[in-house]
Tab-separated table of C-alpha atoms in Angstrom:
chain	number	residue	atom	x	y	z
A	1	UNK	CA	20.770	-11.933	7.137
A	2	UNK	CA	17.688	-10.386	5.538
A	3	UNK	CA	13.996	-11.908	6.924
A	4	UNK	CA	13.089	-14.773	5.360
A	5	UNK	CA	9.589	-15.862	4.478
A	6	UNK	CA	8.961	-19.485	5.931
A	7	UNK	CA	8.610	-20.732	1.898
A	8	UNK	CA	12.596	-19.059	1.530
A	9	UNK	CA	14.121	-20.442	4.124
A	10	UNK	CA	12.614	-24.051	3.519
A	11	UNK	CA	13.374	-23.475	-0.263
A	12	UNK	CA	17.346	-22.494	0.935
A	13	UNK	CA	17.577	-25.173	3.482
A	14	UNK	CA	16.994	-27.749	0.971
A	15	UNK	CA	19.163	-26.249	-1.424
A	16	UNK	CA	21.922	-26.630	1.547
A	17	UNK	CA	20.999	-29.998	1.952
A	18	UNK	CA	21.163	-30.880	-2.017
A	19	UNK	CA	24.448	-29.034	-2.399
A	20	UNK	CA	26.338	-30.873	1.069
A	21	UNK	CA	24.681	-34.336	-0.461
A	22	UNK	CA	26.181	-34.131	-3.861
A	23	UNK	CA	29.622	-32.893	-2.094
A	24	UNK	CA	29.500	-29.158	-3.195
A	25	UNK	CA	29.612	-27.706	-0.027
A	26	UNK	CA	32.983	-26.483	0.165
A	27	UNK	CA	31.545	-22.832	-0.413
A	28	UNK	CA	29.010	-23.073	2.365
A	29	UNK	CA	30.461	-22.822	5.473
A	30	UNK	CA	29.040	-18.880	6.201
A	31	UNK	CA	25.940	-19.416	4.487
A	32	UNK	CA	25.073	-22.646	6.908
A	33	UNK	CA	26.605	-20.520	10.076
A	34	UNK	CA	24.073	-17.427	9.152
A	35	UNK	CA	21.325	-19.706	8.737
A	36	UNK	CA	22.030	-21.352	11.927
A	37	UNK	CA	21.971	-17.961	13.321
A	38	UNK	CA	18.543	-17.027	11.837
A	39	UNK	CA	17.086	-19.613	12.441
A	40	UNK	CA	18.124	-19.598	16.064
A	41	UNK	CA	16.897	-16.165	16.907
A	42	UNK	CA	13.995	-15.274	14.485
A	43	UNK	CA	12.101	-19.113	15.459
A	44	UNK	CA	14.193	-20.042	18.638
A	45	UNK	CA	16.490	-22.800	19.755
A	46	UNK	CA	13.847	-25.599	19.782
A	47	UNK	CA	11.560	-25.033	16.635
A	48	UNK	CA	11.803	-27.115	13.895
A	49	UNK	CA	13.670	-24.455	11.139
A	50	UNK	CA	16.062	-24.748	13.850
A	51	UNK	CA	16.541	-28.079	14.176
A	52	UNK	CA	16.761	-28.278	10.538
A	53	UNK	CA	19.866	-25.802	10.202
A	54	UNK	CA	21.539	-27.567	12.938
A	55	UNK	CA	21.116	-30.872	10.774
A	56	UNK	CA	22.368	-28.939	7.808
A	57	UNK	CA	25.497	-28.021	9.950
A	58	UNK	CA	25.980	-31.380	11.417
A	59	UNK	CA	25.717	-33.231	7.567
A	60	UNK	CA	27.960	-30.787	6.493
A	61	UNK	CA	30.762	-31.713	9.140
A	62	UNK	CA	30.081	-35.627	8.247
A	63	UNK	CA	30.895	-34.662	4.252
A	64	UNK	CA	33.988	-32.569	5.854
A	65	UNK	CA	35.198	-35.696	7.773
A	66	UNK	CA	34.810	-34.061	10.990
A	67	UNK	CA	32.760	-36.302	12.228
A	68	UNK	CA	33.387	-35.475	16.165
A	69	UNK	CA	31.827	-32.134	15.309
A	70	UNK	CA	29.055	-33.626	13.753
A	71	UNK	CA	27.635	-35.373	16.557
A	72	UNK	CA	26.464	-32.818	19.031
A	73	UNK	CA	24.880	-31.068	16.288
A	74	UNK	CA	22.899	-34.329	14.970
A	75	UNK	CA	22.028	-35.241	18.168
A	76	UNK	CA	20.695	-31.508	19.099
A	77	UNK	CA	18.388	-31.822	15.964
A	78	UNK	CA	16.965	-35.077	16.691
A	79	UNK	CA	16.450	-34.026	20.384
A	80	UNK	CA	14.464	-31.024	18.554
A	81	UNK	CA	12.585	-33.020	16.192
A	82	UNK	CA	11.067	-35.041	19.026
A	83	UNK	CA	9.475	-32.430	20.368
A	84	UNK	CA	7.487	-31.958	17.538
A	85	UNK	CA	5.203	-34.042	14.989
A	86	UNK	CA	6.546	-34.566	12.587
A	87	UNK	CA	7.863	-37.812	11.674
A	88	UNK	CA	9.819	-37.461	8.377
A	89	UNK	CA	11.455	-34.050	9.963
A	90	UNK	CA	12.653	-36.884	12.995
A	91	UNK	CA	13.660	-40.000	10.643
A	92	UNK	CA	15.594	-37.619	8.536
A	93	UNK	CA	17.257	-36.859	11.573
A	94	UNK	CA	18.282	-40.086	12.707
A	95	UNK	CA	18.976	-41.102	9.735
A	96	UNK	CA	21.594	-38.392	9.105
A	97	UNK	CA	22.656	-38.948	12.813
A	98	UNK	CA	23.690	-42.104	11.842
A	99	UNK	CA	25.740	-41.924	8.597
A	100	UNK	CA	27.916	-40.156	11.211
A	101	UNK	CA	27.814	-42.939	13.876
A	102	UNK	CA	28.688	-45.524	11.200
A	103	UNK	CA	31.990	-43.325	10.730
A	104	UNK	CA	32.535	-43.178	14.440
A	105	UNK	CA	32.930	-47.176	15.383
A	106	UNK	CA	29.413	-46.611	16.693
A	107	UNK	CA	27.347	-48.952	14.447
A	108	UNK	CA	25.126	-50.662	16.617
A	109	UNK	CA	23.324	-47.472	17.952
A	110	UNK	CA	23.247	-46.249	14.287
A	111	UNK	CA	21.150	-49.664	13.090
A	112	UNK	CA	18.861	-48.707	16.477
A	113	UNK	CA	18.477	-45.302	14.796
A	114	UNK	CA	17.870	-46.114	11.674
A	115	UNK	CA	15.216	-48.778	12.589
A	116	UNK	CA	13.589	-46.795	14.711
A	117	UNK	CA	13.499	-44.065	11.608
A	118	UNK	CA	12.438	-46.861	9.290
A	119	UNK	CA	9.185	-47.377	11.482
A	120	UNK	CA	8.440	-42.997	11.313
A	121	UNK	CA	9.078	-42.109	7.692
A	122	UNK	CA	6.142	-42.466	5.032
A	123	UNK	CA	8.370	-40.626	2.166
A	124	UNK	CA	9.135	-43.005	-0.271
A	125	UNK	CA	12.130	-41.574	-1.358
A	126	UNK	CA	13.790	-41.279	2.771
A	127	UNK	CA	12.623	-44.693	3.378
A	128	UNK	CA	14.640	-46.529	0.857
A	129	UNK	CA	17.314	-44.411	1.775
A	130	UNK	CA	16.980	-45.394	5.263
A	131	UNK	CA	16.870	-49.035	4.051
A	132	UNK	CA	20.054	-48.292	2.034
A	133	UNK	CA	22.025	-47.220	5.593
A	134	UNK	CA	20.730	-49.786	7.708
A	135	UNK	CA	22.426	-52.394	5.033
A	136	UNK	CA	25.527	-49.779	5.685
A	137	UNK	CA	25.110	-50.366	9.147
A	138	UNK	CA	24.686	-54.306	9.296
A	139	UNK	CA	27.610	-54.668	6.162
A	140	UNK	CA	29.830	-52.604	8.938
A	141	UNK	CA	28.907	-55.291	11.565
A	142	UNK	CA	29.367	-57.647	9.405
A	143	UNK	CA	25.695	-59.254	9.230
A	144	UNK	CA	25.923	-59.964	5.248
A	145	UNK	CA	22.501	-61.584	4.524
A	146	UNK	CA	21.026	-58.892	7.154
A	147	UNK	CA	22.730	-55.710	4.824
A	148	UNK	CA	21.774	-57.735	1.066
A	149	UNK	CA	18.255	-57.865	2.387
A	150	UNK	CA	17.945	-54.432	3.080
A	151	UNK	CA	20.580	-52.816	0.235
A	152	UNK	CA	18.015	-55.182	-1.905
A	153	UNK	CA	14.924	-53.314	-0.681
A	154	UNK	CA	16.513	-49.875	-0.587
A	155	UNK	CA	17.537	-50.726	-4.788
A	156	UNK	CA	13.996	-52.342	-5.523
A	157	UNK	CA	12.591	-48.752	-3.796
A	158	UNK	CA	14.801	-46.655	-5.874
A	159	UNK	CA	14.243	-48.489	-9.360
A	160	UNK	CA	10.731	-47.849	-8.787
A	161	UNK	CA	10.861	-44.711	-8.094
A	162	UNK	CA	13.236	-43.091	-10.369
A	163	UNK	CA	14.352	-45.984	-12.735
A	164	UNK	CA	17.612	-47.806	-13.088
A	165	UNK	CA	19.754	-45.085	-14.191
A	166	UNK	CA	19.902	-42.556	-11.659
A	167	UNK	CA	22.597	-42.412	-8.687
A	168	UNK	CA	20.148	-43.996	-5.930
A	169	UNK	CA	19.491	-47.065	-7.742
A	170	UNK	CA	22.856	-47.403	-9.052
A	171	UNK	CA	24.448	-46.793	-5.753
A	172	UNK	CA	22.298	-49.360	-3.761
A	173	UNK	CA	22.963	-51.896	-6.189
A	174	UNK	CA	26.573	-51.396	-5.656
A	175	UNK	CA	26.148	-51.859	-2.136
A	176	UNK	CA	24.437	-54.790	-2.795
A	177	UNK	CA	27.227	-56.163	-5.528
A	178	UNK	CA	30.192	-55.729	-2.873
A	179	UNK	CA	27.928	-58.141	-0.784
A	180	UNK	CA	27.688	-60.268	-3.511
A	181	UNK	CA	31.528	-60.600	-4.126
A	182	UNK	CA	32.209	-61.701	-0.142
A	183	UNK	CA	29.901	-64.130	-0.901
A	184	UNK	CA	32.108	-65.311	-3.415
A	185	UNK	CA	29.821	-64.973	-6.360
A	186	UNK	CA	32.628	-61.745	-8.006
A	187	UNK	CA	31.494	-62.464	-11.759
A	188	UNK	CA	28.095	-61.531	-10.629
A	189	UNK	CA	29.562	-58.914	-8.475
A	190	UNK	CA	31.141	-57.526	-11.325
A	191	UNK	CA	28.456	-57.566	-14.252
A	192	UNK	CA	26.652	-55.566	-11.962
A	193	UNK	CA	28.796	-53.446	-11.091
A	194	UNK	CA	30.230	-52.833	-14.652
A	195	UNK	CA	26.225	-51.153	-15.334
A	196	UNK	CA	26.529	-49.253	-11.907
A	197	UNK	CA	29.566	-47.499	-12.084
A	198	UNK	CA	28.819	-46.688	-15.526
A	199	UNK	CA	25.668	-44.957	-14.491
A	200	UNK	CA	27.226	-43.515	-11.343
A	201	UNK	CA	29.431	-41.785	-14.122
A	202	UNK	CA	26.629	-40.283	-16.097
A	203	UNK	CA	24.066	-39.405	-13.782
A	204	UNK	CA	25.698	-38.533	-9.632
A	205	UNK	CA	27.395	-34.883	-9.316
A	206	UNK	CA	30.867	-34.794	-11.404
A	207	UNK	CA	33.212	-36.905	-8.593
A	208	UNK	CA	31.196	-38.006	-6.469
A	209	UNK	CA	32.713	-40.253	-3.558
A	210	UNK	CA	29.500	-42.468	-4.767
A	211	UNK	CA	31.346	-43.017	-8.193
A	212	UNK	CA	34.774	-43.540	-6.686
A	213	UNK	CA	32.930	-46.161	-4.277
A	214	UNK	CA	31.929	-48.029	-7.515
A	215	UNK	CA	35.391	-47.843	-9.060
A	216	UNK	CA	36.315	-49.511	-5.820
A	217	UNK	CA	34.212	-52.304	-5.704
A	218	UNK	CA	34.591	-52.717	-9.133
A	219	UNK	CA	38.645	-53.015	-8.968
A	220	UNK	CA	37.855	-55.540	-5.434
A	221	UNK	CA	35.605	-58.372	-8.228
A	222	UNK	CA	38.102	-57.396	-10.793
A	223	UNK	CA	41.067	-58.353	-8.608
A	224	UNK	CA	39.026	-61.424	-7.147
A	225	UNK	CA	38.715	-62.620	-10.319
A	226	UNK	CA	42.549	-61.755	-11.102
A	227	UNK	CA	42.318	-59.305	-13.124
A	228	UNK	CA	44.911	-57.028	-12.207
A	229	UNK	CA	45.467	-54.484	-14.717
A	230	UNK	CA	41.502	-53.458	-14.829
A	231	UNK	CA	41.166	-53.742	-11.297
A	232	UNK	CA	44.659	-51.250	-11.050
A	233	UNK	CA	42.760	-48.647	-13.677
A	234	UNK	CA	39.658	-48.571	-11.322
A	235	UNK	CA	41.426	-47.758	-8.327
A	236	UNK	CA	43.166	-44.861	-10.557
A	237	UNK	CA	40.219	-43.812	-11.277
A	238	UNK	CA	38.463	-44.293	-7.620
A	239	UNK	CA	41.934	-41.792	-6.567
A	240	UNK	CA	41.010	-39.342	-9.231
A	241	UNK	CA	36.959	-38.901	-8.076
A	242	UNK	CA	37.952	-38.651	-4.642
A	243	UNK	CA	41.093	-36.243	-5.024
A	244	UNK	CA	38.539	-33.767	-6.861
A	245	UNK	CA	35.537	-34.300	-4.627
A	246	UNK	CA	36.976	-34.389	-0.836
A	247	UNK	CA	40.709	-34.178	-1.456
A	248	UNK	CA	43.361	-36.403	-0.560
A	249	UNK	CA	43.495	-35.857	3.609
A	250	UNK	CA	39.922	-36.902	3.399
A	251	UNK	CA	39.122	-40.350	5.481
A	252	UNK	CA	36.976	-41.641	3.097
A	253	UNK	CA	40.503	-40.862	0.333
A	254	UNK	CA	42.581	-43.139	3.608
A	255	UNK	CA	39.809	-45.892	3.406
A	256	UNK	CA	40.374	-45.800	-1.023
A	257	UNK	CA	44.218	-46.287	0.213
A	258	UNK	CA	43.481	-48.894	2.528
A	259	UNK	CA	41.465	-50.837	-0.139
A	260	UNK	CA	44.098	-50.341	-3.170
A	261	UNK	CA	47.073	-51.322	-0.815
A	262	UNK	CA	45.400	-54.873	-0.324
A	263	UNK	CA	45.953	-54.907	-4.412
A	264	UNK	CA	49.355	-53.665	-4.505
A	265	UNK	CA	49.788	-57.121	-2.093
A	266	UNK	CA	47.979	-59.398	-3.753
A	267	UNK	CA	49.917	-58.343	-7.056
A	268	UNK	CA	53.139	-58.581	-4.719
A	269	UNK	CA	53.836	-55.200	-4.317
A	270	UNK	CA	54.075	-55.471	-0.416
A	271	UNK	CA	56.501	-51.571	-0.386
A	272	UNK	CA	53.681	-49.782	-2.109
A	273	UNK	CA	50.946	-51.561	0.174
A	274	UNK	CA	53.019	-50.114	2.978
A	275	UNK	CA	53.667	-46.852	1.875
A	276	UNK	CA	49.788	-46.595	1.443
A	277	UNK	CA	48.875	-48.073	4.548
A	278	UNK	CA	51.359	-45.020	6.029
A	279	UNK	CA	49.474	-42.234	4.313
A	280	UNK	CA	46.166	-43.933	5.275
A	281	UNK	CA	47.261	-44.091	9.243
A	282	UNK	CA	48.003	-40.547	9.089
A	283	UNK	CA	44.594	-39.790	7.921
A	284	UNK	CA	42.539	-42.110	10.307
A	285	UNK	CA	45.032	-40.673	13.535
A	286	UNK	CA	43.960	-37.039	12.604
A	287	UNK	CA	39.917	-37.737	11.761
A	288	UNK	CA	39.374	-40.502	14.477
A	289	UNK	CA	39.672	-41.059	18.972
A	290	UNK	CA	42.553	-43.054	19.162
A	291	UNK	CA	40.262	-46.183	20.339
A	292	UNK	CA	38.779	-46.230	16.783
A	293	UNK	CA	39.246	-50.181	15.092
A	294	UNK	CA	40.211	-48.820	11.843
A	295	UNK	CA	43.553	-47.342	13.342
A	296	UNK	CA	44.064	-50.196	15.330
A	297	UNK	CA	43.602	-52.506	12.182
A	298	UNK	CA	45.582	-50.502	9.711
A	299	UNK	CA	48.667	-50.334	12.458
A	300	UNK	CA	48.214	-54.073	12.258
A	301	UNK	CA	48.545	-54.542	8.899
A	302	UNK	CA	51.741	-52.329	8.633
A	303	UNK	CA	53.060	-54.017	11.175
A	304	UNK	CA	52.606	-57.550	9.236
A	305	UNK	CA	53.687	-55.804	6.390
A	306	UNK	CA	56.683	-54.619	7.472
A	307	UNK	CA	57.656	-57.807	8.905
A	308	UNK	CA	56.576	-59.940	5.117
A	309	UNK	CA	59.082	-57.086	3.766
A	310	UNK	CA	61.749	-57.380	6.593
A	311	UNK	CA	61.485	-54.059	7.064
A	312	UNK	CA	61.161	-53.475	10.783
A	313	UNK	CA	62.106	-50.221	11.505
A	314	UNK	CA	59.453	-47.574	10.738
A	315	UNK	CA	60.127	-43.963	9.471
């Protein structure tokens, strides 16, 4: 790789970091690699270009679904950061550190990360992001008035900084609708999310797991509400996003199954339920450790499925 000027490689390292967070990374594997590689030996294994190439690396295993490789990387930049002073550099760090934890059953040291970024960044635009993952991580624990207060700060943030329509804003009011339907208020869950997933559709990256989120939640207050057939043309459409964005061995694709096989029951479809909640296993069992809930859980369901269906002999 040619020298860089410290203005090029900052202007290419944010580039990589645009391109992995809108999900057009696929191409970027060598590019990321030779970075890594540059940075290592032109500014050394503990300066900050460093550390930011090996948090380019790690966020581009998260988008991958690799999150095991992930880790070591995220953690090696954060143990970077803190060496130096600069405390966006570090809350960007932990915050990106722990996206991946809230993939990896690790949750609780993810909301410690993310709190202690919340108290380091001044950005505006990183802290209500940070406020949008800390709702991620208490929604995942399942601390709902703890995750609507922050996914409400993280959407206030956004609207005032870039307006309602634009993919932050729309996306942390999402978060915040899905909230809204467990708390069994789904029409209001739904009129929001009727304005968000619209958005999502005109203003994120063209299928963006974002948008196919939306069509999700959407199709969950449509089929609270029972209506079936909308709530069966979201999902399509959720399948569609995701198929083009990350591809259909893709966790986040298994969790999409997970979430349209509880409609395929409620609209008593219990075979199609199953044979989703198959291709979803087979997903989870090749991402996650074999400890992970979400493999335990979805073998669970199978198993209660298969005995609704008397069908008690698996494949």
């Amino acid at each position: 790789m040619p020298a860089m000027t410290p203005h090029q490689l900052k202007t290419q390292q944010q580039r990589h970091r645009q391109q992995i967070q809108n999900y057009q990374h696929q191409q970027l594997a060598q590019e990321l690699q030779d970075t890594h590689d540059y940075t290592q030996h032109t500014h050394g294994e503990t300066s900050p270009q460093h550390a930011q190439s090996l948090l380019n690396l790690g966020a581009w295993h998260t988008a991958n679904g690799d999150y095991a490789a992930a880790e070591p990387l995220l953690k090696q930049a954060v143990h970077i950061q803190r060496q130096h002073s600069n405390p966006n550099a570090l809350a960007q760090a932990l915050n990106q550190l722990a996206i991946n934890q809230l993939h990896t059953a690790q949750a609780s040291e993810a909301q410690r990360n993310l709190e202690e970024a919340l108290t380091l960044a001044t950005e505006a635009d990183l802290t209500a992001q940070i406020h949008d993952d800390l709702g991620n991580a208490h929604y995942t624990q399942e601390n709902l008035a703890q995750a609507l207060h922050h996914y409400e700060q993280a959407a206030a943030r956004f609207e005032r900084l870039y307006g309602m329509h634009h993919p932050k804003t729309a996306q942390a009011y999402t978060h915040a609708a899905a909230v809204y339907r467990q708390q069994d208020h789904a029409q209001e869950a739904l009129s929001i999310l009727q304005h968000t997933t619209q958005i999502l559709e005109t203003t994120a990256p063209a299928h963006h797991p974002s948008t196919a989120l939306a069509h999700c939640e959407l199709a969950a207050a449509h089929d609270a509400l029972k209506h079936y057939p909308q709530a069966a043309e979201h999902y399509r459409q959720a399948a569609q996003h995701l198929a083009r964005s990350v591809g259909t061995d893709h966790p986040l694709y298994a969790k999409y199954l997970c979430r349209h096989a509880y409609h395929h029951l409620q609209t008593h479809r219990p075979e199609q339920a199953l044979t989703q909640l198959h291709q979803a296993l087979l997903i989870f069992m090749n991402t996650y450790e074999d400890d992970h809930p979400i493999i335990h859980n979805t073998i669970q369901n199978i198993v209660l499925l298969m005995m609704m269906t008397g069908n008690d002999h698996p494949d």
